PDB file of C-alpha atoms in Angstrom:
ATOM      1  CA  ILE A 919     119.253  90.846  92.111  1.00 88.00           C
ATOM      2  CA  VAL A 920     122.003  89.434  89.902  1.00 90.00           C
ATOM      3  CA  ASP A 921     124.873  90.441  92.216  1.00 94.00           C
ATOM      4  CA  PRO A 922     123.801  90.913  95.876  1.00 95.00           C
ATOM      5  CA  GLY A 923     127.368  92.005  96.687  1.00 96.00           C
ATOM      6  CA  LYS A 924     126.656  95.317  94.968  1.00 97.00           C
ATOM      7  CA  HIS A 925     124.088  96.125  97.675  1.00 98.00           C
ATOM      8  CA  PHE A 926     125.264  94.305 100.832  1.00 98.00           C
ATOM      9  CA  LYS A 927     128.652  93.134 102.105  1.00 98.00           C
ATOM     10  CA  THR A 928     130.170  91.828 105.346  1.00 98.00           C
ATOM     11  CA  VAL A 929     133.746  92.772 106.259  1.00 98.00           C
ATOM     12  CA  LEU A 930     136.064  91.709 109.104  1.00 98.00           C
ATOM     13  CA  TRP A 931     139.103  93.395 110.709  1.00 98.00           C
ATOM     14  CA  THR A 932     141.220  93.411 113.848  1.00 98.00           C
ATOM     15  CA  GLY A 933     141.419  96.721 115.688  1.00 98.00           C
ATOM     16  CA  ASP A 934     144.730  98.578 115.886  1.00 97.00           C
ATOM     17  CA  GLY A 935     143.714 101.464 118.183  1.00 96.00           C
ATOM     18  CA  ASN A 936     144.349 104.187 115.578  1.00 95.00           C
ATOM     19  CA  ASP A 937     142.041 106.918 114.328  1.00 95.00           C
ATOM     20  CA  GLY A 938     141.352 107.207 110.603  1.00 95.00           C
ATOM     21  CA  ARG A 939     141.742 103.466 110.031  1.00 97.00           C
ATOM     22  CA  GLY A 940     140.388 102.668 106.588  1.00 98.00           C
ATOM     23  CA  ILE A 941     138.347  99.466 106.292  1.00 98.00           C
ATOM     24  CA  THR A 942     138.170  98.441 102.635  1.00 98.00           C
ATOM     25  CA  GLY A 943     136.856  95.558 100.557  1.00 97.00           C
ATOM     26  CA  VAL A 944     133.184  96.531 100.671  1.00 98.00           C
ATOM     27  CA  GLY A 945     133.084  97.170  96.924  1.00 97.00           C
ATOM     28  CA  PHE A 946     130.872 100.260  97.207  1.00 98.00           C
ATOM     29  CA  GLN A 947     130.396 103.283  99.439  1.00 98.00           C
ATOM     30  CA  PRO A 948     128.052 102.010 102.170  1.00 98.00           C
ATOM     31  CA  ASP A 949     125.142 104.090 103.419  1.00 98.00           C
ATOM     32  CA  LEU A 950     124.447 102.038 106.551  1.00 98.00           C
ATOM     33  CA  VAL A 951     127.166 100.299 108.573  1.00 98.00           C
ATOM     34  CA  TRP A 952     126.421  98.058 111.585  1.00 98.00           C
ATOM     35  CA  VAL A 953     129.594  97.332 113.623  1.00 98.00           C
ATOM     36  CA  LYS A 954     130.096  94.764 116.407  1.00 97.00           C
ATOM     37  CA  GLY A 955     133.141  93.582 118.329  1.00 97.00           C
ATOM     38  CA  ARG A 956     133.412  89.803 117.916  1.00 97.00           C
ATOM     39  CA  THR A 957     135.921  89.033 120.680  1.00 97.00           C
ATOM     40  CA  ALA A 958     134.921  91.604 123.312  1.00 94.00           C
ATOM     41  CA  ALA A 959     131.743  92.546 125.194  1.00 93.00           C
ATOM     42  CA  GLU A 960     131.099  95.744 123.250  1.00 94.00           C
ATOM     43  CA  TRP A 961     127.859  97.336 122.095  1.00 95.00           C
ATOM     44  CA  HIS A 962     126.478  97.132 118.580  1.00 96.00           C
ATOM     45  CA  ASN A 963     126.975 100.429 116.678  1.00 95.00           C
ATOM     46  CA  LEU A 964     124.905 101.742 113.762  1.00 97.00           C
ATOM     47  CA  TYR A 965     125.979 104.602 111.492  1.00 98.00           C
ATOM     48  CA  ASP A 966     124.235 105.876 108.369  1.00 98.00           C
ATOM     49  CA  VAL A 967     124.689 108.526 105.712  1.00 98.00           C
ATOM     50  CA  VAL A 968     121.382 110.260 106.515  1.00 98.00           C
ATOM     51  CA  ARG A 969     122.236 111.035 110.156  1.00 97.00           C
ATOM     52  CA  GLY A 970     125.980 111.445 109.531  1.00 97.00           C
ATOM     53  CA  ALA A 971     129.169 109.455 110.100  1.00 96.00           C
ATOM     54  CA  GLY A 972     129.753 110.548 113.705  1.00 93.00           C
ATOM     55  CA  LYS A 973     126.240 109.770 114.932  1.00 97.00           C
ATOM     56  CA  GLY A 974     126.100 106.476 116.834  1.00 96.00           C
ATOM     57  CA  ILE A 975     122.959 104.566 117.750  1.00 96.00           C
ATOM     58  CA  TYR A 976     122.762 101.166 119.422  1.00 96.00           C
ATOM     59  CA  PRO A 977     120.365  98.378 118.369  1.00 95.00           C
ATOM     60  CA  ASN A 978     121.068  96.330 121.523  1.00 93.00           C
ATOM     61  CA  ASP A 979     119.763  99.084 123.825  1.00 93.00           C
ATOM     62  CA  THR A 980     117.127 101.822 124.101  1.00 94.00           C
ATOM     63  CA  TYR A 981     119.779 104.551 124.459  1.00 95.00           C
ATOM     64  CA  TYR A 982     119.454 107.705 122.377  1.00 96.00           C
ATOM     65  CA  GLU A 983     121.727 108.821 119.517  1.00 97.00           C
ATOM     66  CA  GLU A 984     125.152 110.166 120.464  1.00 96.00           C
ATOM     67  CA  THR A 985     127.684 112.283 118.629  1.00 95.00           C
ATOM     68  CA  LEU A 986     130.905 110.258 118.823  1.00 93.00           C
ATOM     69  CA  THR A 987     134.444 111.368 118.019  1.00 92.00           C
ATOM     70  CA  GLU A 988     137.205 109.093 116.778  1.00 93.00           C
ATOM     71  CA  THR A 989     134.823 106.153 116.443  1.00 95.00           C
ATOM     72  CA  PHE A 990     133.248 106.177 112.973  1.00 97.00           C
ATOM     73  CA  ASP A 991     134.960 108.800 110.862  1.00 97.00           C
ATOM     74  CA  SER A 992     133.606 108.548 107.312  1.00 98.00           C
ATOM     75  CA  PHE A 993     131.858 106.589 104.569  1.00 98.00           C
ATOM     76  CA  ASP A 994     134.469 105.917 101.866  1.00 98.00           C
ATOM     77  CA  ASN A 995     134.420 104.773  98.213  1.00 97.00           C
ATOM     78  CA  ASN A 996     135.307 101.155  99.026  1.00 97.00           C
ATOM     79  CA  GLY A 997     134.342 101.026 102.699  1.00 98.00           C
ATOM     80  CA  PHE A 998     134.605 103.327 105.707  1.00 98.00           C
ATOM     81  CA  SER A 999     137.045 104.741 108.270  1.00 98.00           C
ATOM     82  CA  VAL A1000     136.985 104.057 112.008  1.00 98.00           C
ATOM     83  CA  GLY A1001     138.946 105.098 115.084  1.00 97.00           C
ATOM     84  CA  TYR A1002     139.359 104.474 118.779  1.00 96.00           C
ATOM     85  CA  ASN A1003     138.427 106.701 121.716  1.00 94.00           C
ATOM     86  CA  SER A1004     139.114 105.186 125.150  1.00 92.00           C
ATOM     87  CA  ALA A1005     136.634 107.615 126.744  1.00 92.00           C
ATOM     88  CA  TYR A1006     133.714 105.440 125.648  1.00 91.00           C
ATOM     89  CA  SER A1007     133.107 102.526 127.978  1.00 86.00           C
ATOM     90  CA  SER A1008     131.619  99.993 125.534  1.00 90.00           C
ATOM     91  CA  VAL A1009     131.204 101.710 122.147  1.00 94.00           C
ATOM     92  CA  PHE A1010     134.229 100.830 120.040  1.00 96.00           C
ATOM     93  CA  THR A1011     135.006 100.175 116.390  1.00 97.00           C
ATOM     94  CA  ASN A1012     138.809  99.844 116.377  1.00 97.00           C
ATOM     95  CA  LYS A1013     140.066  98.928 119.850  1.00 96.00           C
ATOM     96  CA  SER A1014     143.508  97.331 119.602  1.00 97.00           C
ATOM     97  CA  GLY A1015     143.370  93.533 119.493  1.00 97.00           C
ATOM     98  CA  THR A1016     139.579  93.236 119.192  1.00 97.00           C
ATOM     99  CA  ASP A1017     138.154  91.432 116.157  1.00 98.00           C
ATOM    100  CA  TYR A1018     135.258  93.268 114.480  1.00 98.00           C
ATOM    101  CA  VAL A1019     132.530  92.595 111.947  1.00 98.00           C
ATOM    102  CA  ALA A1020     130.578  95.171 109.933  1.00 98.00           C
ATOM    103  CA  TRP A1021     127.464  94.577 107.883  1.00 98.00           C
ATOM    104  CA  CYS A1022     127.258  97.185 105.119  1.00 98.00           C
ATOM    105  CA  TRP A1023     124.197  98.195 103.108  1.00 98.00           C
ATOM    106  CA  LYS A1024     123.946 100.425 100.056  1.00 98.00           C
ATOM    107  CA  ALA A1025     120.960 102.766 100.077  1.00 98.00           C
ATOM    108  CA  GLY A1026     120.811 105.767  97.718  1.00 98.00           C
ATOM    109  CA  GLY A1027     123.663 108.007  98.839  1.00 98.00           C
ATOM    110  CA  ALA A1028     122.991 111.488 100.204  1.00 97.00           C
ATOM    111  CA  ALA A1029     119.490 112.019 101.594  1.00 98.00           C
ATOM    112  CA  VAL A1030     116.769 113.797  99.637  1.00 98.00           C
ATOM    113  CA  SER A1031     113.597 115.400 100.921  1.00 98.00           C
ATOM    114  CA  ASN A1032     110.484 113.222 100.606  1.00 98.00           C
ATOM    115  CA  SER A1033     106.972 114.623 101.016  1.00 97.00           C
ATOM    116  CA  ASP A1034     105.002 111.460 100.204  1.00 96.00           C
ATOM    117  CA  GLY A1035     103.615 111.225 103.754  1.00 94.00           C
ATOM    118  CA  SER A1036     101.797 113.573 106.074  1.00 95.00           C
ATOM    119  CA  ILE A1037     105.195 114.698 107.394  1.00 95.00           C
ATOM    120  CA  THR A1038     108.350 115.332 105.365  1.00 97.00           C
ATOM    121  CA  SER A1039     111.175 112.830 105.668  1.00 98.00           C
ATOM    122  CA  GLN A1040     114.823 112.781 104.588  1.00 98.00           C
ATOM    123  CA  VAL A1041     115.429 109.588 102.605  1.00 98.00           C
ATOM    124  CA  SER A1042     118.245 107.585 101.041  1.00 98.00           C
ATOM    125  CA  ALA A1043     116.626 104.786  99.038  1.00 98.00           C
ATOM    126  CA  ASN A1044     117.834 101.849  96.939  1.00 98.00           C
ATOM    127  CA  GLN A1045     114.752 100.617  95.093  1.00 97.00           C
ATOM    128  CA  THR A1046     116.667  97.812  93.372  1.00 97.00           C
ATOM    129  CA  ALA A1047     117.573  96.207  96.706  1.00 97.00           C
ATOM    130  CA  GLY A1048     114.354  97.274  98.451  1.00 97.00           C
ATOM    131  CA  PHE A1049     116.239  99.105 101.206  1.00 98.00           C
ATOM    132  CA  SER A1050     116.024 102.672 102.479  1.00 98.00           C
ATOM    133  CA  ILE A1051     116.971 104.887 105.417  1.00 98.00           C
ATOM    134  CA  ALA A1052     114.606 107.680 106.474  1.00 98.00           C
ATOM    135  CA  THR A1053     114.565 110.285 109.217  1.00 98.00           C
ATOM    136  CA  PHE A1054     111.642 112.461 110.230  1.00 97.00           C
ATOM    137  CA  THR A1055     110.476 114.623 113.112  1.00 95.00           C
ATOM    138  CA  THR A1056     107.099 113.695 114.528  1.00 91.00           C
ATOM    139  CA  THR A1057     104.537 116.357 115.394  1.00 87.00           C
ATOM    140  CA  LEU A1058     102.521 114.038 117.622  1.00 86.00           C
ATOM    141  CA  ASN A1059     102.333 114.540 121.366  1.00 79.00           C
ATOM    142  CA  GLY A1060     100.666 111.580 123.061  1.00 73.00           C
ATOM    143  CA  SER A1061      98.526 110.012 120.334  1.00 78.00           C
ATOM    144  CA  GLY A1062      97.488 110.312 116.716  1.00 84.00           C
ATOM    145  CA  THR A1063      98.571 109.088 113.289  1.00 88.00           C
ATOM    146  CA  GLU A1064     101.277 110.231 110.875  1.00 92.00           C
ATOM    147  CA  THR A1065     102.780 108.830 107.702  1.00 93.00           C
ATOM    148  CA  PHE A1066     106.212 109.353 106.162  1.00 94.00           C
ATOM    149  CA  GLY A1067     107.715 108.543 102.770  1.00 97.00           C
ATOM    150  CA  HIS A1068     110.392 105.857 102.439  1.00 97.00           C
ATOM    151  CA  GLY A1069     111.267 106.163  98.744  1.00 98.00           C
ATOM    152  CA  LEU A1070     110.930 102.480  97.838  1.00 98.00           C
ATOM    153  CA  GLY A1071     107.987 102.795  95.468  1.00 96.00           C
ATOM    154  CA  LYS A1072     106.039  99.953  97.094  1.00 95.00           C
ATOM    155  CA  ALA A1073     105.067  98.838 100.582  1.00 94.00           C
ATOM    156  CA  PRO A1074     108.050  97.633 102.642  1.00 95.00           C
ATOM    157  CA  SER A1075     108.016  94.157 104.186  1.00 96.00           C
ATOM    158  CA  MET A1076     109.876  95.264 107.312  1.00 96.00           C
ATOM    159  CA  VAL A1077     110.393  98.609 109.067  1.00 95.00           C
ATOM    160  CA  ILE A1078     112.527  99.412 112.117  1.00 95.00           C
ATOM    161  CA  VAL A1079     112.075 102.758 113.896  1.00 94.00           C
ATOM    162  CA  LYS A1080     114.035 104.382 116.746  1.00 95.00           C
ATOM    163  CA  ALA A1081     113.610 107.715 118.526  1.00 94.00           C
ATOM    164  CA  ARG A1082     116.950 109.505 118.208  1.00 96.00           C
ATOM    165  CA  ASN A1083     116.640 112.020 121.036  1.00 95.00           C
ATOM    166  CA  LEU A1084     115.331 109.907 123.919  1.00 92.00           C
ATOM    167  CA  ASN A1085     115.561 106.467 125.503  1.00 94.00           C
ATOM    168  CA  ALA A1086     112.921 104.338 123.788  1.00 91.00           C
ATOM    169  CA  SER A1087     112.501 100.855 122.361  1.00 90.00           C
ATOM    170  CA  TRP A1088     113.233 100.005 118.738  1.00 92.00           C
ATOM    171  CA  GLY A1089     109.821  99.342 117.195  1.00 90.00           C
ATOM    172  CA  VAL A1090     109.743  96.712 114.447  1.00 92.00           C
ATOM    173  CA  TYR A1091     107.026  96.092 111.858  1.00 92.00           C
ATOM    174  CA  HIS A1092     107.046  92.923 109.764  1.00 92.00           C
ATOM    175  CA  LYS A1093     104.412  92.010 107.200  1.00 93.00           C
ATOM    176  CA  ASP A1094     104.140  88.434 108.531  1.00 92.00           C
ATOM    177  CA  VAL A1095     103.350  89.678 112.044  1.00 90.00           C
ATOM    178  CA  GLY A1096     100.778  92.109 110.683  1.00 88.00           C
ATOM    179  CA  PRO A1097      99.642  95.720 111.144  1.00 85.00           C
ATOM    180  CA  THR A1098      99.049  97.161 114.619  1.00 86.00           C
ATOM    181  CA  LYS A1099     101.505  94.562 115.972  1.00 87.00           C
ATOM    182  CA  THR A1100     104.904  95.635 117.289  1.00 88.00           C
ATOM    183  CA  LEU A1101     108.090  93.676 117.865  1.00 89.00           C
ATOM    184  CA  TYR A1102     111.020  95.195 119.766  1.00 89.00           C
ATOM    185  CA  LEU A1103     114.505  94.842 118.326  1.00 88.00           C
ATOM    186  CA  GLN A1104     116.322  94.821 121.667  1.00 84.00           C
ATOM    187  CA  LEU A1105     113.793  92.641 123.545  1.00 79.00           C
ATOM    188  CA  THR A1106     112.646  89.021 123.403  1.00 75.00           C
ATOM    189  CA  ASN A1107     109.006  89.958 124.028  1.00 75.00           C
ATOM    190  CA  LEU A1108     106.183  88.486 121.990  1.00 77.00           C
ATOM    191  CA  PRO A1109     104.552  90.914 119.521  1.00 79.00           C
ATOM    192  CA  ASN A1110     102.620  93.663 121.253  1.00 79.00           C
ATOM    193  CA  THR A1111      99.108  94.173 119.884  1.00 79.00           C
ATOM    194  CA  SER A1112      99.058  97.936 119.705  1.00 70.00           C
ATOM    195  CA  SER A1113      98.953 100.742 117.174  1.00 66.00           C
ATOM    196  CA  TYR A1114     101.499 102.694 119.252  1.00 69.00           C
ATOM    197  CA  HIS A1115     104.146 102.255 116.541  1.00 75.00           C
ATOM    198  CA  TRP A1116     102.322 100.953 113.465  1.00 80.00           C
ATOM    199  CA  GLY A1117      98.923 101.551 111.960  1.00 77.00           C
ATOM    200  CA  ASP A1118      97.549  99.793 108.899  1.00 69.00           C
TER     201      ASP A1118
END
């Protein structure tokens, strides 16, 4: 990649407590934004274009997806817009006086339907950078195997999965750990030898 800044950028700001605060300087319209307060004990927040701007999910915890108001308002041409809602106890993006960081990734814009797997997924993929976001609804109840398309055109080196509608661990696959081995994003556990998350 000649210019990595066209696919990934980090930005910093200090919260002012207002809604509709535009954070600029990303250089592209991000498709995944990971926000964290740097000077306060606040949760990590993830927002992506596939699920929608107001849908928060938290990589430091097993908590399910929430619809949040006045927190992450939109994905913009040169960044994104955030707000502040005092009703949330630890999920903030623009609390007055708090310093924030956001890591921004470019995927492929609006999601498209992908039927490459045994179940259909909604995918935003950036093949140049080797990065994609996918959502799908499993049909399994207890055990079994399913596959879903990711739009990258070749096998990914790392995959992170999270159930959106229930409390559950973030399952992580990495090629160097191997198939049927699971790491957990929010835990310090050693890899779990199990096909619960990942097959071959």
